PDB file of C-alpha atoms in Angstrom:
ATOM      1  CA  UNK A   1      -8.146 -12.429  13.324  1.00  0.00           C
ATOM      2  CA  UNK A   2     -10.906 -14.980  13.980  1.00  0.00           C
ATOM      3  CA  UNK A   3     -14.268 -13.305  14.438  1.00  0.00           C
ATOM      4  CA  UNK A   4     -17.832 -14.282  15.253  1.00  0.00           C
ATOM      5  CA  UNK A   5     -19.759 -14.153  11.965  1.00  0.00           C
ATOM      6  CA  UNK A   6     -23.411 -15.034  11.309  1.00  0.00           C
ATOM      7  CA  UNK A   7     -23.580 -14.194   7.583  1.00  0.00           C
ATOM      8  CA  UNK A   8     -21.054 -14.331   4.745  1.00  0.00           C
ATOM      9  CA  UNK A   9     -21.764 -12.259   1.641  1.00  0.00           C
ATOM     10  CA  UNK A  10     -19.890 -13.673  -1.360  1.00  0.00           C
ATOM     11  CA  UNK A  11     -19.349 -11.978  -4.696  1.00  0.00           C
ATOM     12  CA  UNK A  12     -20.222 -14.210  -7.657  1.00  0.00           C
ATOM     13  CA  UNK A  13     -17.964 -14.045 -10.771  1.00  0.00           C
ATOM     14  CA  UNK A  14     -14.315 -14.489  -9.842  1.00  0.00           C
ATOM     15  CA  UNK A  15     -15.096 -15.370  -6.220  1.00  0.00           C
ATOM     16  CA  UNK A  16     -17.612 -18.227  -6.144  1.00  0.00           C
ATOM     17  CA  UNK A  17     -18.282 -18.593  -9.881  1.00  0.00           C
ATOM     18  CA  UNK A  18     -15.510 -19.436 -12.343  1.00  0.00           C
ATOM     19  CA  UNK A  19     -16.342 -18.055 -15.790  1.00  0.00           C
ATOM     20  CA  UNK A  20     -12.764 -17.169 -16.798  1.00  0.00           C
ATOM     21  CA  UNK A  21     -13.441 -13.399 -16.634  1.00  0.00           C
ATOM     22  CA  UNK A  22     -15.848 -13.778 -19.563  1.00  0.00           C
ATOM     23  CA  UNK A  23     -17.901 -10.770 -18.504  1.00  0.00           C
ATOM     24  CA  UNK A  24     -14.934  -8.386 -18.498  1.00  0.00           C
ATOM     25  CA  UNK A  25     -13.479  -9.771 -21.711  1.00  0.00           C
ATOM     26  CA  UNK A  26     -16.856  -9.236 -23.364  1.00  0.00           C
ATOM     27  CA  UNK A  27     -17.272  -5.787 -21.822  1.00  0.00           C
ATOM     28  CA  UNK A  28     -13.839  -4.878 -23.201  1.00  0.00           C
ATOM     29  CA  UNK A  29     -14.749  -6.204 -26.642  1.00  0.00           C
ATOM     30  CA  UNK A  30     -17.984  -4.197 -26.662  1.00  0.00           C
ATOM     31  CA  UNK A  31     -16.059  -0.976 -26.020  1.00  0.00           C
ATOM     32  CA  UNK A  32     -13.349  -1.786 -28.573  1.00  0.00           C
ATOM     33  CA  UNK A  33     -15.903  -2.757 -31.228  1.00  0.00           C
ATOM     34  CA  UNK A  34     -17.410   0.716 -30.866  1.00  0.00           C
ATOM     35  CA  UNK A  35     -14.100   2.267 -31.851  1.00  0.00           C
ATOM     36  CA  UNK A  36     -12.421   3.014 -28.517  1.00  0.00           C
ATOM     37  CA  UNK A  37      -8.923   1.842 -27.678  1.00  0.00           C
ATOM     38  CA  UNK A  38      -8.515   0.279 -24.267  1.00  0.00           C
ATOM     39  CA  UNK A  39      -7.048  -2.850 -22.706  1.00  0.00           C
ATOM     40  CA  UNK A  40      -8.644  -5.701 -20.785  1.00  0.00           C
ATOM     41  CA  UNK A  41      -6.423  -4.692 -17.859  1.00  0.00           C
ATOM     42  CA  UNK A  42      -7.979  -1.201 -17.866  1.00  0.00           C
ATOM     43  CA  UNK A  43     -11.475  -2.681 -17.843  1.00  0.00           C
ATOM     44  CA  UNK A  44     -10.533  -4.990 -14.951  1.00  0.00           C
ATOM     45  CA  UNK A  45      -8.882  -2.237 -12.912  1.00  0.00           C
ATOM     46  CA  UNK A  46     -11.734   0.251 -13.322  1.00  0.00           C
ATOM     47  CA  UNK A  47     -14.827  -1.888 -13.857  1.00  0.00           C
ATOM     48  CA  UNK A  48     -14.369  -5.005 -11.737  1.00  0.00           C
ATOM     49  CA  UNK A  49     -17.196  -5.618  -9.283  1.00  0.00           C
ATOM     50  CA  UNK A  50     -19.358  -2.698 -10.393  1.00  0.00           C
ATOM     51  CA  UNK A  51     -22.850  -2.713 -11.864  1.00  0.00           C
ATOM     52  CA  UNK A  52     -22.051  -3.229 -15.520  1.00  0.00           C
ATOM     53  CA  UNK A  53     -23.453  -0.013 -17.008  1.00  0.00           C
ATOM     54  CA  UNK A  54     -21.556   1.924 -14.350  1.00  0.00           C
ATOM     55  CA  UNK A  55     -18.428  -0.040 -15.266  1.00  0.00           C
ATOM     56  CA  UNK A  56     -18.756   0.932 -18.934  1.00  0.00           C
ATOM     57  CA  UNK A  57     -19.374   4.559 -17.980  1.00  0.00           C
ATOM     58  CA  UNK A  58     -16.301   4.688 -15.754  1.00  0.00           C
ATOM     59  CA  UNK A  59     -14.082   3.155 -18.450  1.00  0.00           C
ATOM     60  CA  UNK A  60     -15.336   5.728 -20.981  1.00  0.00           C
ATOM     61  CA  UNK A  61     -14.676   8.542 -18.504  1.00  0.00           C
ATOM     62  CA  UNK A  62     -11.137   7.246 -18.038  1.00  0.00           C
ATOM     63  CA  UNK A  63     -10.715   7.281 -21.831  1.00  0.00           C
ATOM     64  CA  UNK A  64     -11.864  10.909 -21.951  1.00  0.00           C
ATOM     65  CA  UNK A  65     -14.918  10.151 -24.096  1.00  0.00           C
ATOM     66  CA  UNK A  66     -17.441  12.950 -24.653  1.00  0.00           C
ATOM     67  CA  UNK A  67     -20.947  12.291 -23.227  1.00  0.00           C
ATOM     68  CA  UNK A  68     -19.970   8.939 -21.621  1.00  0.00           C
ATOM     69  CA  UNK A  69     -23.388   8.370 -20.005  1.00  0.00           C
ATOM     70  CA  UNK A  70     -25.194   8.413 -23.359  1.00  0.00           C
ATOM     71  CA  UNK A  71     -22.660   6.120 -25.011  1.00  0.00           C
ATOM     72  CA  UNK A  72     -22.627   3.773 -22.009  1.00  0.00           C
ATOM     73  CA  UNK A  73     -26.421   3.419 -22.183  1.00  0.00           C
ATOM     74  CA  UNK A  74     -26.163   2.217 -25.789  1.00  0.00           C
ATOM     75  CA  UNK A  75     -23.142  -0.035 -25.207  1.00  0.00           C
ATOM     76  CA  UNK A  76     -24.724  -1.588 -22.120  1.00  0.00           C
ATOM     77  CA  UNK A  77     -27.685  -2.875 -24.145  1.00  0.00           C
ATOM     78  CA  UNK A  78     -25.313  -4.368 -26.716  1.00  0.00           C
ATOM     79  CA  UNK A  79     -23.220  -5.917 -23.958  1.00  0.00           C
ATOM     80  CA  UNK A  80     -26.246  -7.463 -22.214  1.00  0.00           C
ATOM     81  CA  UNK A  81     -27.447  -9.110 -25.424  1.00  0.00           C
ATOM     82  CA  UNK A  82     -23.984 -10.493 -26.171  1.00  0.00           C
ATOM     83  CA  UNK A  83     -23.477 -11.711 -22.600  1.00  0.00           C
ATOM     84  CA  UNK A  84     -26.800 -13.528 -22.604  1.00  0.00           C
ATOM     85  CA  UNK A  85     -25.795 -15.346 -25.791  1.00  0.00           C
ATOM     86  CA  UNK A  86     -22.253 -16.059 -24.575  1.00  0.00           C
ATOM     87  CA  UNK A  87     -23.373 -17.530 -21.254  1.00  0.00           C
ATOM     88  CA  UNK A  88     -25.611 -20.079 -22.982  1.00  0.00           C
ATOM     89  CA  UNK A  89     -22.570 -21.953 -24.307  1.00  0.00           C
ATOM     90  CA  UNK A  90     -19.890 -20.750 -21.861  1.00  0.00           C
ATOM     91  CA  UNK A  91     -18.271 -23.099 -19.370  1.00  0.00           C
ATOM     92  CA  UNK A  92     -19.488 -21.804 -16.011  1.00  0.00           C
ATOM     93  CA  UNK A  93     -18.494 -23.846 -12.969  1.00  0.00           C
ATOM     94  CA  UNK A  94     -18.256 -23.313  -9.212  1.00  0.00           C
ATOM     95  CA  UNK A  95     -14.993 -21.823  -8.039  1.00  0.00           C
ATOM     96  CA  UNK A  96     -12.800 -24.501  -6.475  1.00  0.00           C
ATOM     97  CA  UNK A  97     -13.992 -25.144  -2.922  1.00  0.00           C
ATOM     98  CA  UNK A  98     -17.119 -22.972  -3.154  1.00  0.00           C
ATOM     99  CA  UNK A  99     -19.750 -25.635  -2.555  1.00  0.00           C
ATOM    100  CA  UNK A 100     -17.764 -27.241   0.262  1.00  0.00           C
ATOM    101  CA  UNK A 101     -17.321 -23.870   1.994  1.00  0.00           C
ATOM    102  CA  UNK A 102     -21.027 -23.082   1.599  1.00  0.00           C
ATOM    103  CA  UNK A 103     -21.934 -26.416   3.200  1.00  0.00           C
ATOM    104  CA  UNK A 104     -19.510 -25.997   6.092  1.00  0.00           C
ATOM    105  CA  UNK A 105     -20.763 -22.486   6.829  1.00  0.00           C
ATOM    106  CA  UNK A 106     -24.387 -23.597   6.741  1.00  0.00           C
ATOM    107  CA  UNK A 107     -23.573 -26.501   9.074  1.00  0.00           C
ATOM    108  CA  UNK A 108     -22.447 -23.874  11.597  1.00  0.00           C
ATOM    109  CA  UNK A 109     -25.705 -21.919  11.181  1.00  0.00           C
ATOM    110  CA  UNK A 110     -24.013 -19.149   9.171  1.00  0.00           C
ATOM    111  CA  UNK A 111     -26.079 -17.607   6.377  1.00  0.00           C
ATOM    112  CA  UNK A 112     -24.604 -17.850   2.864  1.00  0.00           C
ATOM    113  CA  UNK A 113     -25.569 -14.970   0.559  1.00  0.00           C
ATOM    114  CA  UNK A 114     -24.365 -14.133  -2.940  1.00  0.00           C
ATOM    115  CA  UNK A 115     -24.250 -10.568  -4.221  1.00  0.00           C
ATOM    116  CA  UNK A 116     -23.239  -9.290  -7.619  1.00  0.00           C
ATOM    117  CA  UNK A 117     -22.909  -6.402 -10.022  1.00  0.00           C
ATOM    118  CA  UNK A 118     -24.922  -8.474 -12.507  1.00  0.00           C
ATOM    119  CA  UNK A 119     -28.587  -7.759 -13.072  1.00  0.00           C
ATOM    120  CA  UNK A 120     -31.118 -10.226 -11.681  1.00  0.00           C
ATOM    121  CA  UNK A 121     -31.737 -12.067 -14.969  1.00  0.00           C
ATOM    122  CA  UNK A 122     -28.039 -12.787 -15.513  1.00  0.00           C
ATOM    123  CA  UNK A 123     -27.428 -13.816 -11.906  1.00  0.00           C
ATOM    124  CA  UNK A 124     -30.320 -16.251 -11.833  1.00  0.00           C
ATOM    125  CA  UNK A 125     -29.318 -17.706 -15.205  1.00  0.00           C
ATOM    126  CA  UNK A 126     -25.885 -18.444 -13.716  1.00  0.00           C
ATOM    127  CA  UNK A 127     -27.510 -20.102 -10.707  1.00  0.00           C
ATOM    128  CA  UNK A 128     -29.420 -22.399 -13.056  1.00  0.00           C
ATOM    129  CA  UNK A 129     -26.223 -23.363 -14.889  1.00  0.00           C
ATOM    130  CA  UNK A 130     -24.522 -24.099 -11.563  1.00  0.00           C
ATOM    131  CA  UNK A 131     -27.579 -25.905 -10.175  1.00  0.00           C
ATOM    132  CA  UNK A 132     -27.445 -23.710  -7.075  1.00  0.00           C
ATOM    133  CA  UNK A 133     -30.834 -23.385  -5.428  1.00  0.00           C
ATOM    134  CA  UNK A 134     -31.865 -20.677  -2.967  1.00  0.00           C
ATOM    135  CA  UNK A 135     -32.689 -22.443   0.274  1.00  0.00           C
ATOM    136  CA  UNK A 136     -30.233 -25.254  -0.431  1.00  0.00           C
ATOM    137  CA  UNK A 137     -26.613 -24.366  -1.302  1.00  0.00           C
ATOM    138  CA  UNK A 138     -27.250 -20.657  -0.648  1.00  0.00           C
ATOM    139  CA  UNK A 139     -29.713 -18.622   1.391  1.00  0.00           C
ATOM    140  CA  UNK A 140     -30.191 -15.589  -0.875  1.00  0.00           C
ATOM    141  CA  UNK A 141     -28.944 -13.732  -3.940  1.00  0.00           C
ATOM    142  CA  UNK A 142     -28.841  -9.932  -4.029  1.00  0.00           C
ATOM    143  CA  UNK A 143     -28.214  -8.333  -7.426  1.00  0.00           C
ATOM    144  CA  UNK A 144     -27.605  -4.848  -8.784  1.00  0.00           C
ATOM    145  CA  UNK A 145     -31.246  -4.886  -9.943  1.00  0.00           C
ATOM    146  CA  UNK A 146     -32.473  -5.148  -6.351  1.00  0.00           C
ATOM    147  CA  UNK A 147     -31.079  -1.821  -5.094  1.00  0.00           C
ATOM    148  CA  UNK A 148     -31.076   1.795  -6.218  1.00  0.00           C
ATOM    149  CA  UNK A 149     -27.322   2.240  -5.785  1.00  0.00           C
ATOM    150  CA  UNK A 150     -24.772  -0.443  -6.620  1.00  0.00           C
ATOM    151  CA  UNK A 151     -21.255  -1.044  -5.330  1.00  0.00           C
ATOM    152  CA  UNK A 152     -19.302   0.432  -3.673  1.00  0.00           C
ATOM    153  CA  UNK A 153     -22.420   1.644  -1.840  1.00  0.00           C
ATOM    154  CA  UNK A 154     -23.445  -0.763   0.940  1.00  0.00           C
ATOM    155  CA  UNK A 155     -27.066  -1.145  -0.180  1.00  0.00           C
ATOM    156  CA  UNK A 156     -26.824  -4.775  -1.346  1.00  0.00           C
ATOM    157  CA  UNK A 157     -25.279  -5.851   1.953  1.00  0.00           C
ATOM    158  CA  UNK A 158     -27.911  -3.933   3.924  1.00  0.00           C
ATOM    159  CA  UNK A 159     -30.658  -5.646   1.912  1.00  0.00           C
ATOM    160  CA  UNK A 160     -29.077  -9.034   2.630  1.00  0.00           C
ATOM    161  CA  UNK A 161     -28.960  -8.188   6.340  1.00  0.00           C
ATOM    162  CA  UNK A 162     -32.620  -7.218   6.236  1.00  0.00           C
ATOM    163  CA  UNK A 163     -33.649 -10.427   4.454  1.00  0.00           C
ATOM    164  CA  UNK A 164     -31.566 -12.671   6.735  1.00  0.00           C
ATOM    165  CA  UNK A 165     -32.522 -10.707   9.880  1.00  0.00           C
ATOM    166  CA  UNK A 166     -28.939  -9.852  10.777  1.00  0.00           C
ATOM    167  CA  UNK A 167     -29.128  -6.740  12.998  1.00  0.00           C
ATOM    168  CA  UNK A 168     -25.420  -5.884  13.219  1.00  0.00           C
ATOM    169  CA  UNK A 169     -23.002  -5.470  10.294  1.00  0.00           C
ATOM    170  CA  UNK A 170     -20.182  -6.460  12.642  1.00  0.00           C
ATOM    171  CA  UNK A 171     -21.534 -10.030  12.324  1.00  0.00           C
ATOM    172  CA  UNK A 172     -21.149  -9.962   8.515  1.00  0.00           C
ATOM    173  CA  UNK A 173     -18.135 -11.021   6.446  1.00  0.00           C
ATOM    174  CA  UNK A 174     -17.917  -9.716   2.870  1.00  0.00           C
ATOM    175  CA  UNK A 175     -15.568 -11.395   0.384  1.00  0.00           C
ATOM    176  CA  UNK A 176     -14.838 -10.519  -3.226  1.00  0.00           C
ATOM    177  CA  UNK A 177     -12.178 -10.375  -5.921  1.00  0.00           C
ATOM    178  CA  UNK A 178     -12.194  -6.607  -6.573  1.00  0.00           C
ATOM    179  CA  UNK A 179     -11.417  -3.306  -4.865  1.00  0.00           C
ATOM    180  CA  UNK A 180     -15.089  -2.378  -5.233  1.00  0.00           C
ATOM    181  CA  UNK A 181     -16.109  -5.502  -3.262  1.00  0.00           C
ATOM    182  CA  UNK A 182     -13.802  -4.439  -0.448  1.00  0.00           C
ATOM    183  CA  UNK A 183     -15.048  -0.859  -0.503  1.00  0.00           C
ATOM    184  CA  UNK A 184     -18.627  -2.174  -0.367  1.00  0.00           C
ATOM    185  CA  UNK A 185     -17.843  -4.235   2.740  1.00  0.00           C
ATOM    186  CA  UNK A 186     -16.100  -1.328   4.426  1.00  0.00           C
ATOM    187  CA  UNK A 187     -18.932   1.080   3.594  1.00  0.00           C
ATOM    188  CA  UNK A 188     -21.358  -1.376   5.193  1.00  0.00           C
ATOM    189  CA  UNK A 189     -19.019  -1.562   8.241  1.00  0.00           C
ATOM    190  CA  UNK A 190     -18.807  -5.341   7.986  1.00  0.00           C
ATOM    191  CA  UNK A 191     -16.977  -7.135  10.764  1.00  0.00           C
ATOM    192  CA  UNK A 192     -14.545  -8.554   8.197  1.00  0.00           C
ATOM    193  CA  UNK A 193     -13.938  -7.541   4.593  1.00  0.00           C
ATOM    194  CA  UNK A 194     -11.757 -10.000   2.692  1.00  0.00           C
ATOM    195  CA  UNK A 195     -10.204  -9.912  -0.771  1.00  0.00           C
ATOM    196  CA  UNK A 196      -9.578 -13.063  -2.797  1.00  0.00           C
ATOM    197  CA  UNK A 197      -7.090 -13.447  -5.658  1.00  0.00           C
ATOM    198  CA  UNK A 198      -9.065 -15.941  -7.774  1.00  0.00           C
ATOM    199  CA  UNK A 199     -10.699 -13.389 -10.066  1.00  0.00           C
ATOM    200  CA  UNK A 200     -10.408  -9.913 -11.503  1.00  0.00           C
ATOM    201  CA  UNK A 201      -7.651  -8.311  -9.433  1.00  0.00           C
ATOM    202  CA  UNK A 202      -4.416  -9.514  -7.863  1.00  0.00           C
ATOM    203  CA  UNK A 203      -3.211  -9.109  -4.277  1.00  0.00           C
ATOM    204  CA  UNK A 204      -1.375  -5.855  -5.051  1.00  0.00           C
ATOM    205  CA  UNK A 205      -4.556  -4.262  -6.416  1.00  0.00           C
ATOM    206  CA  UNK A 206      -6.750  -5.620  -3.627  1.00  0.00           C
ATOM    207  CA  UNK A 207      -4.363  -4.327  -0.960  1.00  0.00           C
ATOM    208  CA  UNK A 208      -4.954  -0.776  -2.222  1.00  0.00           C
ATOM    209  CA  UNK A 209      -8.426  -0.979  -0.660  1.00  0.00           C
ATOM    210  CA  UNK A 210      -6.961  -1.997   2.726  1.00  0.00           C
ATOM    211  CA  UNK A 211      -9.023  -5.164   3.348  1.00  0.00           C
ATOM    212  CA  UNK A 212      -8.912  -6.993   6.671  1.00  0.00           C
ATOM    213  CA  UNK A 213      -7.210  -9.841   4.834  1.00  0.00           C
ATOM    214  CA  UNK A 214      -6.467 -11.339   1.429  1.00  0.00           C
ATOM    215  CA  UNK A 215      -6.797 -15.061   0.699  1.00  0.00           C
ATOM    216  CA  UNK A 216      -5.908 -17.204  -2.319  1.00  0.00           C
ATOM    217  CA  UNK A 217      -8.508 -19.961  -1.940  1.00  0.00           C
ATOM    218  CA  UNK A 218     -12.038 -20.039  -0.542  1.00  0.00           C
ATOM    219  CA  UNK A 219     -11.072 -22.761   1.972  1.00  0.00           C
ATOM    220  CA  UNK A 220      -8.943 -20.187   3.797  1.00  0.00           C
ATOM    221  CA  UNK A 221     -12.125 -18.300   4.670  1.00  0.00           C
ATOM    222  CA  UNK A 222     -13.073 -20.900   7.271  1.00  0.00           C
ATOM    223  CA  UNK A 223      -9.925 -20.068   9.262  1.00  0.00           C
ATOM    224  CA  UNK A 224     -11.206 -16.518   9.810  1.00  0.00           C
ATOM    225  CA  UNK A 225     -14.505 -17.469  11.452  1.00  0.00           C
ATOM    226  CA  UNK A 226     -14.959 -18.545  15.069  1.00  0.00           C
TER     227      UNK A 226
END
């Protein structure tokens, strides 16, 4: 399945950033604290990979809540404030193998781009905690704040292609730990769309989106690229 690739678009939390699913645990707690019964598993299955207000909305719709958009707007602001506070003290580290894989890809002239359902402020705060610098470990970061439509729409990948001057999506590999990541890659018609089991969803869930492959460690990614 080896393929010529000139840019890899990595998801952040659960794929390249290990924060122990803090964002989804906190998103779950925000919904529960407002009086709704749901499980962390439901939040992960429905919300993983999405722009976070959209994730809250979709969970509320699944719960049959009246006027979910209005409630999601309010809960999203609460969630953002709590996440900002939580990330200050949270242990946030690179996913095992991430920095080595970035370096090996860049040594081959392959662009390394992060994309995320986080807003720009959150994403760049995480970069500071990780000491990842645009132009060094990575080439760009594309966030949900940078596009009109978030995942599973392909807009973030298209913006990355534009910034990195990649003319053909067939030269792009997208990797992420959620169904929505895989759907995003497929909607962009990426040359390869890969699921990884290090984050929100397991291999069974990821397979439902019919990725080109599923890996268990970032190092395995290098075996897929010519």
